[in-house]
Short mmCIF file of C-alpha atoms and ligand atoms in Angstrom, two decimals:
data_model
loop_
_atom_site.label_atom_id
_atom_site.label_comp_id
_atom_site.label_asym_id
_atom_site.label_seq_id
_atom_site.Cartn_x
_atom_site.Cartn_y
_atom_site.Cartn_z
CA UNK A 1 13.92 -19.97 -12.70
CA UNK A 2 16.35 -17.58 -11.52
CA UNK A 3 18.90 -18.84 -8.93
CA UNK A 4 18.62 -14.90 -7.27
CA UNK A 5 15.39 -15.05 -6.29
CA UNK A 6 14.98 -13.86 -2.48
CA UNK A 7 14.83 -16.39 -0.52
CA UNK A 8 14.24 -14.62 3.11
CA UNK A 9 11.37 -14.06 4.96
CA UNK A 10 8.17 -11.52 2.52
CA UNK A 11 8.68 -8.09 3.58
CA UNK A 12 5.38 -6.21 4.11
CA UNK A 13 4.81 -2.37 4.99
CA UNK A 14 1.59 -2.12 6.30
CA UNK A 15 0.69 1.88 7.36
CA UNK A 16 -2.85 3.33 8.54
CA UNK A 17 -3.29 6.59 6.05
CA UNK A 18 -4.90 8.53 8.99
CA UNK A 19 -2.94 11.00 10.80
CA UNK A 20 -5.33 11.34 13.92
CA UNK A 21 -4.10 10.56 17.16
CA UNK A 22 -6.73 6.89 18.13
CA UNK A 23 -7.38 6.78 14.74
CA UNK A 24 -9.20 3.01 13.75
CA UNK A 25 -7.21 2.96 10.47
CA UNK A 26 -4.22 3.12 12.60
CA UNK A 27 -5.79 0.09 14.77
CA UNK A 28 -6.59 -2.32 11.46
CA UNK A 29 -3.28 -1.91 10.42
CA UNK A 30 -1.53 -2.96 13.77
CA UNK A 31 -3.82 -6.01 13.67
CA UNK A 32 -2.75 -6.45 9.91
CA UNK A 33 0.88 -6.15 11.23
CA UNK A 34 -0.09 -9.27 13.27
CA UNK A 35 -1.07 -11.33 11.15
CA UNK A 36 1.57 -10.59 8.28
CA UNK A 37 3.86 -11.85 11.40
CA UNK A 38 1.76 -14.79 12.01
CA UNK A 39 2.52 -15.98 8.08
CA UNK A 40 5.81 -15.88 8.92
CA UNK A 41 6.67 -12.89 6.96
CA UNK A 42 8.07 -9.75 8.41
CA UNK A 43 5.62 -6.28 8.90
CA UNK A 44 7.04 -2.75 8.67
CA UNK A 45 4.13 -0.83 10.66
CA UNK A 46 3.99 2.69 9.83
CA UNK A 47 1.82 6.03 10.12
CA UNK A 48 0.91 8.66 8.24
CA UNK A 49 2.80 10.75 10.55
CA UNK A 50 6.13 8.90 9.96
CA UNK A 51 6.01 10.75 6.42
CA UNK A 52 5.05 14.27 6.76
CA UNK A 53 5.21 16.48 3.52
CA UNK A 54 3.95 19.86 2.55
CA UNK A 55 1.09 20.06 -0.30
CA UNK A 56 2.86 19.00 -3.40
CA UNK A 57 4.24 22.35 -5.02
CA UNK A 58 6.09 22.28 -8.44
CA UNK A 59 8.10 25.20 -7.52
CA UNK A 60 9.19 23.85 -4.14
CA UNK A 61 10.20 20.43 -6.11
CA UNK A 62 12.10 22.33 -8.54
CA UNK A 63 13.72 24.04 -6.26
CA UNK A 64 14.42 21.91 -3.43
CA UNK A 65 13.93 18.47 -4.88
CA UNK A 66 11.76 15.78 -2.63
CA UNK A 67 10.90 16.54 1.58
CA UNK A 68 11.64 14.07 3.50
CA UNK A 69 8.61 12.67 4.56
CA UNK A 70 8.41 11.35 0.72
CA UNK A 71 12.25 9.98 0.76
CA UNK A 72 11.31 7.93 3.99
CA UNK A 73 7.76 6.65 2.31
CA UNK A 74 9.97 5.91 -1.10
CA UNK A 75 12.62 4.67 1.74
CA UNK A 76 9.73 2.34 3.26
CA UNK A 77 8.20 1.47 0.03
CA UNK A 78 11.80 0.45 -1.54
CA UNK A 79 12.68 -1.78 1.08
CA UNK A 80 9.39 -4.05 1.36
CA UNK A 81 8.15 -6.74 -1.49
CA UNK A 82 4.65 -5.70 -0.58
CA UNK A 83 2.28 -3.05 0.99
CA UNK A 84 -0.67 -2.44 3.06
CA UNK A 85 -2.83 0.82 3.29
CA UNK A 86 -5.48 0.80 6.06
CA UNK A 87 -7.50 4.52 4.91
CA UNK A 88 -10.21 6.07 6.09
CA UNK A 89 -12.76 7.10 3.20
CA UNK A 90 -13.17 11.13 3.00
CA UNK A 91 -16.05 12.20 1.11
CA UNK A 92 -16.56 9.10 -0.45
CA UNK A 93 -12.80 8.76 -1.79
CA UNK A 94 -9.00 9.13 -0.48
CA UNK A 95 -7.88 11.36 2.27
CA UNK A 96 -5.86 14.20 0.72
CA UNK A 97 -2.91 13.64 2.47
CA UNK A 98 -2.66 10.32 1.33
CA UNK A 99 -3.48 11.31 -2.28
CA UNK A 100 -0.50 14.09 -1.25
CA UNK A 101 1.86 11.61 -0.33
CA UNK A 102 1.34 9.23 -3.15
CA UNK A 103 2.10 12.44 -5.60
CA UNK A 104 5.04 13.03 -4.40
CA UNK A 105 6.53 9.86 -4.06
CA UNK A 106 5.30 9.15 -7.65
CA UNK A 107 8.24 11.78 -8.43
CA UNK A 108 11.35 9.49 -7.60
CA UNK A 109 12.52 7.92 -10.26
CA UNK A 110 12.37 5.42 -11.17
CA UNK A 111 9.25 5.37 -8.59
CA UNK A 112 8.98 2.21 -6.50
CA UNK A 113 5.06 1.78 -6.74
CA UNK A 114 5.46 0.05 -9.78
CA UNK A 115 7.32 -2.98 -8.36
CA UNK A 116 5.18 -3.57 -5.46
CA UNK A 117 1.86 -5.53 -4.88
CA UNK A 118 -1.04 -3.82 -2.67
CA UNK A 119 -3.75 -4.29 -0.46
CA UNK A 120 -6.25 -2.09 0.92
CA UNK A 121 -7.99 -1.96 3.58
CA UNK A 122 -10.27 0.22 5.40
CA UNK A 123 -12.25 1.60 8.79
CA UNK A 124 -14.81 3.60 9.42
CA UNK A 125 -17.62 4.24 11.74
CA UNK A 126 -19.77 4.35 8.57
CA UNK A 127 -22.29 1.06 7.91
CA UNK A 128 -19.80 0.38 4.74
CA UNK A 129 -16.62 0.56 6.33
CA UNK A 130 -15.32 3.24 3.65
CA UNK A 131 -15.06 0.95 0.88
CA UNK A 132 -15.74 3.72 -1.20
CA UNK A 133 -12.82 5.06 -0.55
CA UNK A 134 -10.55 2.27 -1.32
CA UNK A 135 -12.23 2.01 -5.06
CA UNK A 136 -10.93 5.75 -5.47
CA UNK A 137 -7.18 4.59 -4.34
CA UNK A 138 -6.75 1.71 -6.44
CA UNK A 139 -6.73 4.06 -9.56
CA UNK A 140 -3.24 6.53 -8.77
CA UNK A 141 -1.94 2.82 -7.45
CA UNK A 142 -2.76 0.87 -10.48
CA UNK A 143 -1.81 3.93 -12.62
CA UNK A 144 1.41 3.50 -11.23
CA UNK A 145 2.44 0.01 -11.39
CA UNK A 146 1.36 -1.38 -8.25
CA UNK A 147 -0.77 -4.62 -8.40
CA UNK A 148 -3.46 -4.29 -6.25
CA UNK A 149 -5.05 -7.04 -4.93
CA UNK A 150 -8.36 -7.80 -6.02
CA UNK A 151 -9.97 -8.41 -2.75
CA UNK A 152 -10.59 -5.25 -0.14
CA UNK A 153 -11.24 -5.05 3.46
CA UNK A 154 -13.94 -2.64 4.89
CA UNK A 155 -14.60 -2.34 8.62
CA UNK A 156 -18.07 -0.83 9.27
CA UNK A 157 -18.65 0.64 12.71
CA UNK A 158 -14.95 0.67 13.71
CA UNK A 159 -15.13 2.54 16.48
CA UNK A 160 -16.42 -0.49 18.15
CA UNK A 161 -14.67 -3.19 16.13
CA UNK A 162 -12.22 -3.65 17.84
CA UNK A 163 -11.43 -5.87 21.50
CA UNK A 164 -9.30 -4.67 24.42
CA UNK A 165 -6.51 -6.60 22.58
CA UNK A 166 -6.79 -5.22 19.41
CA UNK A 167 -8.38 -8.07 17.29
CA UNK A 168 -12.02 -8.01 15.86
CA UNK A 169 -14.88 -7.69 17.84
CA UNK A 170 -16.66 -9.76 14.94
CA UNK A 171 -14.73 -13.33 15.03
CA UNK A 172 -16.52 -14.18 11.60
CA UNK A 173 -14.66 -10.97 10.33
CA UNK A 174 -11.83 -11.93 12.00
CA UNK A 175 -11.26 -14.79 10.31
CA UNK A 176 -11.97 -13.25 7.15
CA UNK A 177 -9.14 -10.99 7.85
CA UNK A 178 -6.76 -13.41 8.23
CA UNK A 179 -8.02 -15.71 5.62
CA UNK A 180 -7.56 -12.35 3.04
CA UNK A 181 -4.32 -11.51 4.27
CA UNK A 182 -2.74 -15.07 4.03
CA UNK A 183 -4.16 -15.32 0.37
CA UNK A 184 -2.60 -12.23 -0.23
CA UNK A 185 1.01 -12.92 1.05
CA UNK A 186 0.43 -16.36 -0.92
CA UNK A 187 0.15 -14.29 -4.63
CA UNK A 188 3.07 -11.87 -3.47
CA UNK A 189 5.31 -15.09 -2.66
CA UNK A 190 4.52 -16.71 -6.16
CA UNK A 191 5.13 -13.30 -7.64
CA UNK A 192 8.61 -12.80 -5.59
CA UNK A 193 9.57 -16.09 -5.30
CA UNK A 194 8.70 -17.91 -8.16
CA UNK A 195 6.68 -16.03 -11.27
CA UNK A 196 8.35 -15.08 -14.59
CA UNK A 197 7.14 -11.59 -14.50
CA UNK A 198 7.22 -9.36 -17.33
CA UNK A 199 5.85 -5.66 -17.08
CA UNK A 200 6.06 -2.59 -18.93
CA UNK A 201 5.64 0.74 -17.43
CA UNK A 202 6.91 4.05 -18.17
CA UNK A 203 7.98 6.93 -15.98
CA UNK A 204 5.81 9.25 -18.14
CA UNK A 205 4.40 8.98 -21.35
CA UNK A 206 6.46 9.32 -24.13
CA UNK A 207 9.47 8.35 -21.92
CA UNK A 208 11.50 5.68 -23.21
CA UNK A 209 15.05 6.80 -22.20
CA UNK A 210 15.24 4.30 -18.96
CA UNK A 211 15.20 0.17 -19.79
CA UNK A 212 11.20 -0.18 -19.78
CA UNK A 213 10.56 -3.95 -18.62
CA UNK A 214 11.06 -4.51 -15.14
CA UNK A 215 12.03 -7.68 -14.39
CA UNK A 216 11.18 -9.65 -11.28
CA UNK A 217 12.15 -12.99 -11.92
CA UNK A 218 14.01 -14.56 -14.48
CA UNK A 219 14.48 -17.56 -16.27
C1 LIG B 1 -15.21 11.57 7.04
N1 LIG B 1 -15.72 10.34 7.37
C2 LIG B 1 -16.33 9.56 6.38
N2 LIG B 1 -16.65 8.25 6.63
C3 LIG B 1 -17.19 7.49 5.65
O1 LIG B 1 -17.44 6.32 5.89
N3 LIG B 1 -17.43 8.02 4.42
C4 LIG B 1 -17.14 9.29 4.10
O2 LIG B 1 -17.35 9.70 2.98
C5 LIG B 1 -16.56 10.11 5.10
N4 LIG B 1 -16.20 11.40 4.85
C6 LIG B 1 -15.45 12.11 5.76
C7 LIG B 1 -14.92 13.34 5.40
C8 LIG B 1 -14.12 14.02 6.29
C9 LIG B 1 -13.51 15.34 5.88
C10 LIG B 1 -13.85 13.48 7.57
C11 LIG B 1 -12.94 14.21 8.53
C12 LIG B 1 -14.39 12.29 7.93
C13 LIG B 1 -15.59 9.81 8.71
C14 LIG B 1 -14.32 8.98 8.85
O3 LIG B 1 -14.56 7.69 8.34
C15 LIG B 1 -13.97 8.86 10.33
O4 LIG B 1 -13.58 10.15 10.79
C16 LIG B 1 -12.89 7.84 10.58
O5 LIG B 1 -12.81 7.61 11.95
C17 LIG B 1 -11.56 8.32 10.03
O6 LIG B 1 -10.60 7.30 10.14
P1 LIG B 1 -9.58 7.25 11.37
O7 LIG B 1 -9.02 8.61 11.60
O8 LIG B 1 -10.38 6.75 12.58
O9 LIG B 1 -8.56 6.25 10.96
#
């Protein structure tokens, strides 16, 4: 087992992938904040607004390298063991901006998805909760590195999900919530803290000018 192995508190960005002003996505994710806290881990909230980008433009990259709405995701994302993306579903898949954001930052490299476990959630005002949605954004994440948790969160009707305090309307769901999100922070911890992890992934095919395995743990 490695002796550097972090030993503080799990770090966990949590943002809502919705840029609209009383947006629900933006509500699941505070209560996700929560209950990251509650584990005894520490939440980064953000927004979709903390990272605003132009549509992703070759040209522009060339010329002017990254915005900075992508350095401060890849900022985010570098400094946190784990993330959570509340989304909305858009025609039955990801929000473009999201999809725009995740471009971009897959551009850095070495690109910090690939280090980082996920979970998604999501709210709509839908009867499925835009679960959809969340299928469609596990493939750029898992294309990228990023182990996403098997187990999704979907919150149908949203728009009256929620109490005057901000947890579920539903206690049943509720608990679920928690129950998901603690079992989540549990595999990140053995991950972080404790499994020999070997990966392989490659900043674009046919690249193998960089050291290839990444490395979280060590024996
Ligand atoms: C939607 N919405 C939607 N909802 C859903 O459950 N399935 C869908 O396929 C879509 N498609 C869709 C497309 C577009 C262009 C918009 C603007 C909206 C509704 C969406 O779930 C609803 O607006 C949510 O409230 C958005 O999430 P926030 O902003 O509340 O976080």
């Amino acid at each position: 087992m490695s002796t550097d192995a972090p030993t503080g508190p799990l770090r966990v960005l949590v943002f809502g992938a919705s840029l609209r002003t009383g947006s629900t996505n933006a509500r699941l994710a505070s209560l996700i904040a929560r209950l990251v806290t509650d584990t005894g881990a520490t939440a980064d909230l953000a927004a979709m607004r903390d990272f605003q980008m132009p549509l992703y433009d070759g040209d522009a990259e060339a010329a002017e390298g990254l915005p900075s709405g992508a350095l401060a995701l890849r900022d985010r994302l570098e400094r946190c063991d784990a993330f959570v993306i509340s989304s909305p579903e858009y025609n039955a898949s990801v929000p473009g901006v999201l999809k725009n954001a995740i471009d971009w930052v897959s551009r850095v490299q070495p690109q910090p998805f690939k280090s980082k476990h996920a979970m998604l959630v999501s709210a709509s005002p839908s009867m499925v909760g835009g679960n959809r949605g969340l299928w469609a954004l596990r493939v750029p994440l898992e294309h990228l590195g990023t182990r996403v948790y098997p187990d999704m969160f979907s919150l149908a009707k949203a728009h009256q999900g929620f109490t005057g305090d901000g947890v579920l309307a539903d206690s049943g769901l509720q608990q679920r919530l928690a129950e998901t999100v603690e079992a989540f922070l549990r595999l990140v911890e053995a991950d972080v803290r404790y499994v020999c992890l070997q990966r392989r992934w490659y900043e674009f095919l046919g690249d193998r000018t960089e050291a290839p395995i990444t490395q979280r743990a060590e024996d």
